[in-house]
Short mmCIF file of N, CA and C in Angstrom, two decimals:
data_model
loop_
_atom_site.label_atom_id
_atom_site.label_comp_id
_atom_site.label_asym_id
_atom_site.label_seq_id
_atom_site.Cartn_x
_atom_site.Cartn_y
_atom_site.Cartn_z
N MET Y 23 220.23 -49.40 176.65
CA MET Y 23 219.20 -50.22 177.26
C MET Y 23 219.89 -51.23 178.18
N LEU Y 24 219.42 -51.33 179.39
CA LEU Y 24 219.95 -52.28 180.35
C LEU Y 24 219.16 -53.58 180.25
N VAL Y 25 219.83 -54.65 179.85
CA VAL Y 25 219.16 -55.93 179.63
C VAL Y 25 219.59 -56.91 180.72
N PRO Y 26 218.64 -57.39 181.52
CA PRO Y 26 218.99 -58.34 182.59
C PRO Y 26 219.47 -59.67 182.02
N GLU Y 27 220.52 -60.19 182.61
CA GLU Y 27 221.02 -61.52 182.24
C GLU Y 27 220.05 -62.60 182.72
N SER Y 28 219.32 -62.29 183.80
CA SER Y 28 218.38 -63.26 184.35
C SER Y 28 217.23 -62.55 185.05
N PHE Y 29 216.15 -63.29 185.23
CA PHE Y 29 214.97 -62.83 185.96
C PHE Y 29 214.63 -63.91 186.98
N GLU Y 30 214.47 -63.53 188.23
CA GLU Y 30 214.01 -64.45 189.27
C GLU Y 30 212.52 -64.18 189.46
N LEU Y 31 211.69 -65.11 189.06
CA LEU Y 31 210.24 -64.93 189.13
C LEU Y 31 209.66 -65.83 190.22
N THR Y 32 208.37 -65.86 190.34
CA THR Y 32 207.74 -66.62 191.42
C THR Y 32 208.02 -68.12 191.32
N ASN Y 33 207.78 -68.70 190.16
CA ASN Y 33 207.94 -70.15 189.99
C ASN Y 33 209.09 -70.56 189.09
N ILE Y 34 209.58 -69.63 188.31
CA ILE Y 34 210.61 -69.94 187.32
C ILE Y 34 211.73 -68.92 187.36
N ARG Y 35 212.78 -69.25 186.65
CA ARG Y 35 213.91 -68.35 186.46
C ARG Y 35 214.15 -68.24 184.95
N LEU Y 36 214.49 -67.06 184.50
CA LEU Y 36 214.91 -66.85 183.11
C LEU Y 36 216.38 -66.51 183.16
N ARG Y 37 217.17 -67.15 182.32
CA ARG Y 37 218.61 -66.88 182.28
C ARG Y 37 219.12 -67.01 180.86
N ARG Y 38 220.30 -66.46 180.63
CA ARG Y 38 220.90 -66.58 179.30
C ARG Y 38 221.22 -68.04 179.00
N PRO Y 39 221.13 -68.40 177.73
CA PRO Y 39 221.40 -69.79 177.35
C PRO Y 39 222.89 -70.11 177.37
N ARG Y 40 223.15 -71.40 177.49
CA ARG Y 40 224.51 -71.94 177.40
C ARG Y 40 224.48 -73.08 176.37
N LEU Y 41 225.61 -73.36 175.76
CA LEU Y 41 225.66 -74.48 174.82
C LEU Y 41 225.26 -75.78 175.49
N SER Y 42 225.53 -75.90 176.78
CA SER Y 42 225.16 -77.12 177.52
C SER Y 42 223.65 -77.30 177.65
N ASP Y 43 222.86 -76.27 177.30
CA ASP Y 43 221.40 -76.39 177.31
C ASP Y 43 220.88 -77.15 176.09
N ALA Y 44 221.72 -77.35 175.09
CA ALA Y 44 221.26 -77.92 173.82
C ALA Y 44 220.50 -79.23 173.97
N PRO Y 45 220.98 -80.22 174.75
CA PRO Y 45 220.20 -81.46 174.84
C PRO Y 45 218.79 -81.27 175.39
N ALA Y 46 218.63 -80.42 176.41
CA ALA Y 46 217.30 -80.19 176.97
C ALA Y 46 216.42 -79.44 175.97
N ILE Y 47 216.99 -78.46 175.26
CA ILE Y 47 216.22 -77.74 174.25
C ILE Y 47 215.82 -78.69 173.13
N PHE Y 48 216.75 -79.56 172.73
CA PHE Y 48 216.46 -80.53 171.68
C PHE Y 48 215.30 -81.44 172.11
N GLU Y 49 215.28 -81.82 173.38
CA GLU Y 49 214.22 -82.70 173.88
C GLU Y 49 212.84 -82.13 173.62
N TYR Y 50 212.64 -80.86 173.94
CA TYR Y 50 211.30 -80.30 173.70
C TYR Y 50 211.17 -79.72 172.30
N GLY Y 51 212.24 -79.21 171.73
CA GLY Y 51 212.17 -78.62 170.39
C GLY Y 51 211.92 -79.64 169.29
N SER Y 52 212.27 -80.90 169.56
CA SER Y 52 212.03 -81.94 168.56
C SER Y 52 210.70 -82.66 168.77
N ASP Y 53 209.98 -82.28 169.81
CA ASP Y 53 208.65 -82.84 170.07
C ASP Y 53 207.67 -82.25 169.06
N PRO Y 54 207.06 -83.08 168.21
CA PRO Y 54 206.16 -82.56 167.17
C PRO Y 54 205.02 -81.70 167.73
N GLU Y 55 204.53 -82.04 168.90
CA GLU Y 55 203.42 -81.26 169.48
C GLU Y 55 203.90 -79.89 169.94
N VAL Y 56 205.11 -79.81 170.52
CA VAL Y 56 205.67 -78.53 170.95
C VAL Y 56 205.95 -77.65 169.74
N ALA Y 57 206.52 -78.26 168.69
CA ALA Y 57 206.93 -77.51 167.50
C ALA Y 57 205.79 -77.32 166.49
N ARG Y 58 204.61 -77.79 166.81
CA ARG Y 58 203.50 -77.76 165.86
C ARG Y 58 203.26 -76.38 165.26
N PHE Y 59 203.24 -75.35 166.08
CA PHE Y 59 202.94 -74.00 165.59
C PHE Y 59 204.19 -73.18 165.32
N ALA Y 60 205.35 -73.81 165.36
CA ALA Y 60 206.60 -73.09 165.09
C ALA Y 60 206.72 -72.82 163.60
N ASP Y 61 207.47 -71.77 163.27
CA ASP Y 61 207.68 -71.45 161.86
C ASP Y 61 209.04 -71.93 161.37
N TRP Y 62 209.66 -72.84 162.09
CA TRP Y 62 210.93 -73.44 161.70
C TRP Y 62 210.75 -74.96 161.60
N PRO Y 63 211.58 -75.60 160.81
CA PRO Y 63 211.48 -77.06 160.67
C PRO Y 63 211.76 -77.76 162.01
N GLN Y 64 211.15 -78.90 162.20
CA GLN Y 64 211.36 -79.66 163.43
C GLN Y 64 212.84 -80.01 163.58
N LEU Y 65 213.34 -79.93 164.80
CA LEU Y 65 214.74 -80.27 165.07
C LEU Y 65 214.96 -81.76 164.88
N THR Y 66 216.02 -82.10 164.16
CA THR Y 66 216.34 -83.51 163.95
C THR Y 66 217.74 -83.86 164.43
N SER Y 67 218.55 -82.85 164.75
CA SER Y 67 219.90 -83.10 165.28
C SER Y 67 220.34 -81.91 166.13
N LEU Y 68 221.38 -82.12 166.91
CA LEU Y 68 221.87 -81.07 167.80
C LEU Y 68 222.65 -79.97 167.08
N GLU Y 69 223.31 -80.28 165.98
CA GLU Y 69 224.20 -79.30 165.35
C GLU Y 69 223.51 -77.99 164.95
N PRO Y 70 222.36 -78.03 164.27
CA PRO Y 70 221.69 -76.76 163.95
C PRO Y 70 221.28 -75.98 165.21
N LEU Y 71 220.94 -76.71 166.25
CA LEU Y 71 220.57 -76.08 167.51
C LEU Y 71 221.78 -75.39 168.15
N LEU Y 72 222.92 -76.05 168.14
CA LEU Y 72 224.15 -75.43 168.67
C LEU Y 72 224.49 -74.17 167.89
N GLU Y 73 224.35 -74.23 166.57
CA GLU Y 73 224.61 -73.06 165.75
C GLU Y 73 223.62 -71.93 166.08
N ALA Y 74 222.37 -72.28 166.29
CA ALA Y 74 221.37 -71.27 166.66
C ALA Y 74 221.71 -70.62 168.00
N LEU Y 75 222.19 -71.40 168.96
CA LEU Y 75 222.59 -70.84 170.25
C LEU Y 75 223.78 -69.90 170.09
N ARG Y 76 224.72 -70.26 169.25
CA ARG Y 76 225.86 -69.36 168.98
C ARG Y 76 225.38 -68.06 168.33
N ARG Y 77 224.47 -68.18 167.39
CA ARG Y 77 223.93 -67.01 166.70
C ARG Y 77 223.16 -66.11 167.68
N ARG Y 78 222.45 -66.72 168.60
CA ARG Y 78 221.72 -65.94 169.60
C ARG Y 78 222.66 -65.13 170.49
N GLU Y 79 223.82 -65.67 170.78
CA GLU Y 79 224.82 -64.93 171.56
C GLU Y 79 225.27 -63.69 170.80
N ILE Y 80 225.48 -63.82 169.51
CA ILE Y 80 225.88 -62.68 168.68
C ILE Y 80 224.77 -61.64 168.65
N LEU Y 81 223.54 -62.08 168.44
CA LEU Y 81 222.40 -61.15 168.39
C LEU Y 81 222.24 -60.42 169.72
N TRP Y 82 222.46 -61.12 170.83
CA TRP Y 82 222.39 -60.49 172.16
C TRP Y 82 223.44 -59.38 172.24
N ASN Y 83 224.66 -59.71 171.88
CA ASN Y 83 225.76 -58.74 171.97
C ASN Y 83 225.56 -57.55 171.04
N GLU Y 84 224.85 -57.75 169.94
CA GLU Y 84 224.56 -56.65 169.01
C GLU Y 84 223.32 -55.85 169.43
N GLY Y 85 222.61 -56.30 170.45
CA GLY Y 85 221.41 -55.59 170.92
C GLY Y 85 220.20 -55.77 170.02
N VAL Y 86 220.20 -56.83 169.23
CA VAL Y 86 219.12 -57.08 168.28
C VAL Y 86 218.03 -57.97 168.88
N GLU Y 87 218.46 -59.05 169.53
CA GLU Y 87 217.50 -60.00 170.09
C GLU Y 87 218.07 -60.59 171.37
N TYR Y 88 217.20 -60.68 172.36
CA TYR Y 88 217.58 -61.24 173.65
C TYR Y 88 216.81 -62.54 173.83
N TYR Y 89 217.49 -63.53 174.36
CA TYR Y 89 216.95 -64.89 174.44
C TYR Y 89 217.27 -65.44 175.82
N TRP Y 90 216.24 -65.86 176.52
CA TRP Y 90 216.43 -66.42 177.85
C TRP Y 90 215.89 -67.84 177.89
N ILE Y 91 216.57 -68.68 178.65
CA ILE Y 91 216.11 -70.03 178.93
C ILE Y 91 215.18 -69.98 180.13
N VAL Y 92 214.10 -70.74 180.07
CA VAL Y 92 213.18 -70.87 181.20
C VAL Y 92 213.59 -72.11 181.98
N THR Y 93 213.79 -71.95 183.29
CA THR Y 93 214.07 -73.08 184.17
C THR Y 93 213.13 -73.01 185.37
N LEU Y 94 212.94 -74.14 186.01
CA LEU Y 94 212.24 -74.12 187.28
C LEU Y 94 213.18 -73.52 188.31
N LYS Y 95 212.66 -72.95 189.37
CA LYS Y 95 213.52 -72.33 190.38
C LYS Y 95 214.43 -73.35 191.05
N GLU Y 96 213.93 -74.58 191.24
CA GLU Y 96 214.71 -75.59 191.95
C GLU Y 96 215.66 -76.37 191.05
N SER Y 97 215.67 -76.05 189.76
CA SER Y 97 216.51 -76.78 188.80
C SER Y 97 217.08 -75.80 187.78
N ASP Y 98 218.22 -76.13 187.22
CA ASP Y 98 218.80 -75.27 186.20
C ASP Y 98 218.54 -75.81 184.79
N ARG Y 99 217.78 -76.89 184.69
CA ARG Y 99 217.52 -77.53 183.40
C ARG Y 99 216.53 -76.71 182.58
N ALA Y 100 216.84 -76.52 181.30
CA ALA Y 100 215.98 -75.77 180.39
C ALA Y 100 214.66 -76.50 180.19
N ILE Y 101 213.55 -75.77 180.43
CA ILE Y 101 212.22 -76.33 180.15
C ILE Y 101 211.51 -75.50 179.08
N GLY Y 102 212.16 -74.44 178.62
CA GLY Y 102 211.57 -73.59 177.61
C GLY Y 102 212.48 -72.42 177.32
N ALA Y 103 211.99 -71.53 176.48
CA ALA Y 103 212.77 -70.34 176.12
C ALA Y 103 211.82 -69.22 175.75
N ILE Y 104 212.33 -68.00 175.88
CA ILE Y 104 211.57 -66.82 175.48
C ILE Y 104 212.54 -65.83 174.87
N SER Y 105 212.09 -65.16 173.82
CA SER Y 105 212.96 -64.19 173.15
C SER Y 105 212.27 -62.84 173.04
N CYS Y 106 213.10 -61.83 172.86
CA CYS Y 106 212.61 -60.47 172.68
C CYS Y 106 213.49 -59.81 171.63
N ARG Y 107 212.92 -59.57 170.46
CA ARG Y 107 213.65 -58.95 169.34
C ARG Y 107 213.28 -57.47 169.30
N ILE Y 108 214.32 -56.62 169.29
CA ILE Y 108 214.14 -55.17 169.33
C ILE Y 108 214.27 -54.60 167.92
N ALA Y 109 213.33 -53.73 167.55
CA ALA Y 109 213.40 -53.02 166.27
C ALA Y 109 212.77 -51.64 166.46
N GLU Y 110 213.57 -50.61 166.32
CA GLU Y 110 213.13 -49.23 166.51
C GLU Y 110 212.48 -49.07 167.88
N ASN Y 111 211.22 -48.69 167.93
CA ASN Y 111 210.57 -48.46 169.23
C ASN Y 111 209.70 -49.64 169.66
N SER Y 112 209.89 -50.81 169.05
CA SER Y 112 209.05 -51.94 169.40
C SER Y 112 209.88 -53.18 169.71
N ALA Y 113 209.21 -54.14 170.31
CA ALA Y 113 209.85 -55.41 170.65
C ALA Y 113 208.87 -56.53 170.33
N GLU Y 114 209.40 -57.59 169.73
CA GLU Y 114 208.59 -58.77 169.42
C GLU Y 114 208.99 -59.88 170.37
N ILE Y 115 208.01 -60.53 171.00
CA ILE Y 115 208.33 -61.66 171.86
C ILE Y 115 207.89 -62.97 171.21
N GLY Y 116 208.55 -64.03 171.60
CA GLY Y 116 208.20 -65.38 171.20
C GLY Y 116 208.61 -66.34 172.30
N TYR Y 117 207.93 -67.45 172.43
CA TYR Y 117 208.24 -68.37 173.52
C TYR Y 117 207.88 -69.79 173.12
N LEU Y 118 208.47 -70.74 173.84
CA LEU Y 118 208.27 -72.16 173.60
C LEU Y 118 208.49 -72.86 174.93
N LEU Y 119 207.70 -73.87 175.22
CA LEU Y 119 207.81 -74.56 176.51
C LEU Y 119 207.68 -76.06 176.32
N ASN Y 120 208.50 -76.80 177.03
CA ASN Y 120 208.44 -78.26 177.05
C ASN Y 120 207.01 -78.68 177.41
N ARG Y 121 206.48 -79.63 176.66
CA ARG Y 121 205.08 -80.06 176.85
C ARG Y 121 204.82 -80.58 178.27
N LYS Y 122 205.84 -81.14 178.92
CA LYS Y 122 205.67 -81.64 180.29
C LYS Y 122 205.26 -80.54 181.26
N TYR Y 123 205.49 -79.28 180.87
CA TYR Y 123 205.25 -78.15 181.78
C TYR Y 123 204.11 -77.25 181.30
N TRP Y 124 203.35 -77.71 180.32
CA TRP Y 124 202.20 -76.94 179.85
C TRP Y 124 201.12 -76.89 180.94
N GLY Y 125 200.34 -75.84 180.92
CA GLY Y 125 199.19 -75.74 181.80
C GLY Y 125 199.51 -75.36 183.24
N ARG Y 126 200.74 -74.93 183.50
CA ARG Y 126 201.14 -74.57 184.87
C ARG Y 126 201.37 -73.07 185.04
N GLY Y 127 201.16 -72.31 183.97
CA GLY Y 127 201.33 -70.86 184.06
C GLY Y 127 202.74 -70.36 183.82
N TYR Y 128 203.66 -71.26 183.47
CA TYR Y 128 205.06 -70.85 183.29
C TYR Y 128 205.25 -69.95 182.07
N ALA Y 129 204.58 -70.26 180.96
CA ALA Y 129 204.70 -69.40 179.77
C ALA Y 129 204.13 -68.02 180.06
N THR Y 130 203.02 -67.98 180.77
CA THR Y 130 202.41 -66.70 181.14
C THR Y 130 203.35 -65.90 182.03
N GLU Y 131 203.94 -66.55 183.02
CA GLU Y 131 204.85 -65.88 183.94
C GLU Y 131 206.07 -65.32 183.20
N ALA Y 132 206.64 -66.12 182.31
CA ALA Y 132 207.81 -65.67 181.54
C ALA Y 132 207.44 -64.53 180.60
N ALA Y 133 206.35 -64.68 179.87
CA ALA Y 133 205.95 -63.65 178.90
C ALA Y 133 205.63 -62.34 179.59
N LYS Y 134 204.95 -62.40 180.72
CA LYS Y 134 204.61 -61.17 181.45
C LYS Y 134 205.88 -60.45 181.90
N ALA Y 135 206.85 -61.21 182.40
CA ALA Y 135 208.10 -60.59 182.86
C ALA Y 135 208.81 -59.88 181.72
N ILE Y 136 208.89 -60.51 180.56
CA ILE Y 136 209.61 -59.91 179.43
C ILE Y 136 208.84 -58.72 178.87
N VAL Y 137 207.53 -58.83 178.75
CA VAL Y 137 206.74 -57.69 178.25
C VAL Y 137 206.84 -56.51 179.21
N ASP Y 138 206.70 -56.77 180.51
CA ASP Y 138 206.81 -55.69 181.49
C ASP Y 138 208.19 -55.04 181.44
N TRP Y 139 209.24 -55.87 181.35
CA TRP Y 139 210.60 -55.32 181.26
C TRP Y 139 210.74 -54.47 180.00
N ALA Y 140 210.30 -55.01 178.85
CA ALA Y 140 210.45 -54.28 177.59
C ALA Y 140 209.75 -52.93 177.65
N LEU Y 141 208.53 -52.91 178.16
CA LEU Y 141 207.78 -51.66 178.21
C LEU Y 141 208.32 -50.68 179.25
N SER Y 142 209.19 -51.15 180.13
CA SER Y 142 209.82 -50.24 181.10
C SER Y 142 211.03 -49.53 180.49
N GLN Y 143 211.44 -49.95 179.30
CA GLN Y 143 212.59 -49.33 178.63
C GLN Y 143 212.14 -48.07 177.89
N ALA Y 144 212.91 -47.02 178.02
CA ALA Y 144 212.55 -45.74 177.39
C ALA Y 144 212.41 -45.86 175.88
N GLU Y 145 213.18 -46.75 175.28
CA GLU Y 145 213.19 -46.88 173.82
C GLU Y 145 211.99 -47.64 173.27
N ILE Y 146 211.28 -48.37 174.11
CA ILE Y 146 210.23 -49.27 173.62
C ILE Y 146 208.86 -48.79 174.07
N SER Y 147 207.97 -48.60 173.09
CA SER Y 147 206.61 -48.18 173.42
C SER Y 147 205.57 -49.21 172.98
N ARG Y 148 206.01 -50.27 172.30
CA ARG Y 148 205.07 -51.26 171.77
C ARG Y 148 205.73 -52.63 171.82
N VAL Y 149 205.01 -53.61 172.36
CA VAL Y 149 205.47 -55.00 172.33
C VAL Y 149 204.42 -55.79 171.57
N TRP Y 150 204.88 -56.68 170.69
CA TRP Y 150 203.95 -57.44 169.88
C TRP Y 150 204.37 -58.89 169.78
N ALA Y 151 203.41 -59.72 169.41
CA ALA Y 151 203.65 -61.14 169.20
C ALA Y 151 202.63 -61.63 168.18
N THR Y 152 203.00 -62.66 167.47
CA THR Y 152 202.05 -63.31 166.56
C THR Y 152 201.85 -64.75 167.03
N CYS Y 153 200.69 -65.28 166.72
CA CYS Y 153 200.46 -66.70 166.97
C CYS Y 153 199.46 -67.21 165.95
N ASP Y 154 199.61 -68.46 165.61
CA ASP Y 154 198.71 -69.11 164.68
C ASP Y 154 197.28 -68.99 165.21
N VAL Y 155 196.33 -68.82 164.31
CA VAL Y 155 194.93 -68.64 164.73
C VAL Y 155 194.37 -69.86 165.45
N GLU Y 156 195.01 -71.01 165.30
CA GLU Y 156 194.54 -72.22 165.99
C GLU Y 156 195.31 -72.50 167.28
N ASN Y 157 196.28 -71.67 167.61
CA ASN Y 157 197.09 -71.90 168.81
C ASN Y 157 196.40 -71.29 170.03
N VAL Y 158 195.40 -72.00 170.51
CA VAL Y 158 194.55 -71.51 171.60
C VAL Y 158 195.36 -71.24 172.87
N ALA Y 159 196.31 -72.11 173.19
CA ALA Y 159 197.11 -71.91 174.41
C ALA Y 159 197.90 -70.61 174.35
N SER Y 160 198.50 -70.33 173.21
CA SER Y 160 199.27 -69.09 173.08
C SER Y 160 198.36 -67.87 173.10
N ILE Y 161 197.20 -67.98 172.50
CA ILE Y 161 196.22 -66.88 172.55
C ILE Y 161 195.89 -66.57 174.01
N HIS Y 162 195.67 -67.60 174.81
CA HIS Y 162 195.36 -67.39 176.23
C HIS Y 162 196.52 -66.73 176.97
N VAL Y 163 197.75 -67.17 176.70
CA VAL Y 163 198.92 -66.55 177.35
C VAL Y 163 198.96 -65.06 177.02
N LEU Y 164 198.85 -64.72 175.75
CA LEU Y 164 198.96 -63.32 175.34
C LEU Y 164 197.84 -62.47 175.93
N GLU Y 165 196.66 -63.00 175.98
CA GLU Y 165 195.54 -62.24 176.55
C GLU Y 165 195.67 -62.10 178.07
N ARG Y 166 196.19 -63.13 178.74
CA ARG Y 166 196.37 -63.06 180.19
C ARG Y 166 197.38 -61.99 180.60
N ILE Y 167 198.35 -61.71 179.74
CA ILE Y 167 199.37 -60.72 180.11
C ILE Y 167 199.03 -59.32 179.60
N GLY Y 168 197.79 -59.14 179.19
CA GLY Y 168 197.32 -57.80 178.84
C GLY Y 168 197.57 -57.38 177.41
N MET Y 169 197.89 -58.33 176.54
CA MET Y 169 198.05 -57.99 175.13
C MET Y 169 196.68 -58.06 174.47
N HIS Y 170 196.50 -57.24 173.44
CA HIS Y 170 195.22 -57.15 172.76
C HIS Y 170 195.38 -57.55 171.30
N ARG Y 171 194.40 -58.30 170.81
CA ARG Y 171 194.44 -58.71 169.41
C ARG Y 171 194.21 -57.47 168.55
N GLU Y 172 195.21 -57.15 167.74
CA GLU Y 172 195.10 -55.97 166.89
C GLU Y 172 194.49 -56.30 165.54
N ARG Y 173 194.89 -57.45 164.99
CA ARG Y 173 194.34 -57.83 163.68
C ARG Y 173 194.75 -59.26 163.34
N ILE Y 174 194.18 -59.72 162.23
CA ILE Y 174 194.57 -61.02 161.70
C ILE Y 174 195.53 -60.77 160.54
N LEU Y 175 196.57 -61.55 160.47
CA LEU Y 175 197.56 -61.45 159.39
C LEU Y 175 197.31 -62.63 158.45
N ARG Y 176 196.74 -62.36 157.31
CA ARG Y 176 196.39 -63.40 156.35
C ARG Y 176 197.64 -63.98 155.70
N ASN Y 177 197.68 -65.30 155.59
CA ASN Y 177 198.81 -66.00 154.95
C ASN Y 177 200.15 -65.51 155.51
N TYR Y 178 200.24 -65.40 156.82
CA TYR Y 178 201.40 -64.79 157.48
C TYR Y 178 202.67 -65.62 157.34
N CYS Y 179 202.60 -66.90 157.66
CA CYS Y 179 203.80 -67.73 157.55
C CYS Y 179 203.40 -69.20 157.47
N THR Y 180 204.36 -70.01 157.09
CA THR Y 180 204.11 -71.45 157.04
C THR Y 180 204.46 -72.06 158.39
N ARG Y 181 203.81 -73.12 158.70
CA ARG Y 181 204.08 -73.92 159.90
C ARG Y 181 204.45 -75.30 159.39
N PRO Y 182 205.74 -75.58 159.20
CA PRO Y 182 206.17 -76.81 158.54
C PRO Y 182 205.63 -78.10 159.16
N GLN Y 183 205.34 -78.08 160.46
CA GLN Y 183 204.81 -79.28 161.10
C GLN Y 183 203.33 -79.49 160.78
N ILE Y 184 202.67 -78.46 160.24
CA ILE Y 184 201.25 -78.56 159.90
C ILE Y 184 201.09 -78.75 158.39
N SER Y 185 201.67 -77.83 157.61
CA SER Y 185 201.61 -77.93 156.15
C SER Y 185 202.60 -76.95 155.55
N GLY Y 186 202.78 -77.05 154.26
CA GLY Y 186 203.64 -76.12 153.55
C GLY Y 186 202.91 -74.86 153.10
N GLN Y 187 201.63 -74.78 153.41
CA GLN Y 187 200.82 -73.63 153.01
C GLN Y 187 200.92 -72.51 154.04
N ALA Y 188 200.91 -71.28 153.55
CA ALA Y 188 200.91 -70.12 154.45
C ALA Y 188 199.62 -70.13 155.27
N ARG Y 189 199.78 -69.80 156.55
CA ARG Y 189 198.65 -69.83 157.48
C ARG Y 189 198.40 -68.45 158.07
N ASP Y 190 197.19 -68.23 158.52
CA ASP Y 190 196.84 -66.97 159.17
C ASP Y 190 197.39 -66.95 160.59
N ALA Y 191 197.66 -65.75 161.07
CA ALA Y 191 198.11 -65.55 162.44
C ALA Y 191 197.41 -64.33 163.01
N TYR Y 192 197.32 -64.29 164.33
CA TYR Y 192 196.84 -63.10 165.01
C TYR Y 192 198.03 -62.26 165.42
N LEU Y 193 197.86 -60.96 165.34
CA LEU Y 193 198.85 -60.02 165.85
C LEU Y 193 198.33 -59.49 167.18
N TYR Y 194 199.10 -59.73 168.23
CA TYR Y 194 198.77 -59.22 169.56
C TYR Y 194 199.74 -58.12 169.93
N VAL Y 195 199.23 -57.08 170.60
CA VAL Y 195 200.03 -55.90 170.91
C VAL Y 195 199.73 -55.42 172.32
N ARG Y 196 200.75 -54.91 172.96
CA ARG Y 196 200.56 -54.15 174.20
C ARG Y 196 201.37 -52.87 174.06
N ILE Y 197 200.71 -51.76 174.30
CA ILE Y 197 201.31 -50.43 174.15
C ILE Y 197 201.65 -49.91 175.54
N SER Y 198 202.79 -49.24 175.64
CA SER Y 198 203.16 -48.60 176.90
C SER Y 198 202.13 -47.54 177.25
N LYS Y 199 201.79 -47.45 178.52
CA LYS Y 199 200.85 -46.41 178.96
C LYS Y 199 201.44 -45.03 178.74
N THR Y 200 202.75 -44.96 178.67
CA THR Y 200 203.43 -43.67 178.45
C THR Y 200 204.06 -43.64 177.07
N GLY Y 201 203.55 -44.45 176.15
CA GLY Y 201 204.15 -44.61 174.83
C GLY Y 201 204.37 -43.33 174.06
N THR Y 202 203.37 -42.47 174.00
CA THR Y 202 203.51 -41.22 173.24
C THR Y 202 204.59 -40.35 173.85
N ARG Y 203 204.56 -40.20 175.17
CA ARG Y 203 205.57 -39.39 175.85
C ARG Y 203 206.96 -39.99 175.67
N LYS Y 204 207.08 -41.32 175.76
CA LYS Y 204 208.37 -41.97 175.60
C LYS Y 204 208.93 -41.74 174.19
N GLN Y 205 208.06 -41.80 173.17
CA GLN Y 205 208.53 -41.59 171.80
C GLN Y 205 209.07 -40.19 171.63
N LYS Y 206 208.38 -39.20 172.16
CA LYS Y 206 208.84 -37.81 172.04
C LYS Y 206 210.16 -37.62 172.76
N GLN Y 207 210.30 -38.19 173.95
CA GLN Y 207 211.54 -38.06 174.71
C GLN Y 207 212.68 -38.74 173.97
N HIS Y 208 212.41 -39.90 173.39
CA HIS Y 208 213.45 -40.67 172.72
C HIS Y 208 213.96 -39.97 171.45
N LYS Y 209 213.09 -39.23 170.77
CA LYS Y 209 213.48 -38.57 169.51
C LYS Y 209 214.27 -37.29 169.74
N THR Y 210 214.19 -36.71 170.91
CA THR Y 210 214.90 -35.45 171.16
C THR Y 210 216.31 -35.68 171.62
#
């Protein structure tokens, strides 16, 4: 699978992360409103974030998960991130964006680019994402990029910034138009 190191899009750029991105990631990742629907504890220091960036480099090199930083075209500063985790014939996406840049279409632009890229790969016939049932903004992003709500996942995961109780999530999916043919070709 050929994985682009970067994507040049209309308003944003996606590129591989660097350790020097940690302060900018920490800025938005520690924002309670940004992290509200995340399934990880709120960031309180840079060290766990630096370790996560190192781990992401290993996962990239192993072909397990790809992680890109979202930047504005005119700046190299991280304003968000998007990931794509590969498993068998499917890919899971996830994204996060600095609150200062919400409502401008950047998450939609990034997610569409990654979903389109993933579905162009011979090995991938299905891209999926989950989002909390109350995360209206993420629901809109997923629907705008052509993903369809497949089902509700009851008690799917906890959202530490909301409560310690398991919460429901929606499963959104987009299937390759050539998915069946791609699966047969890939198995032979």
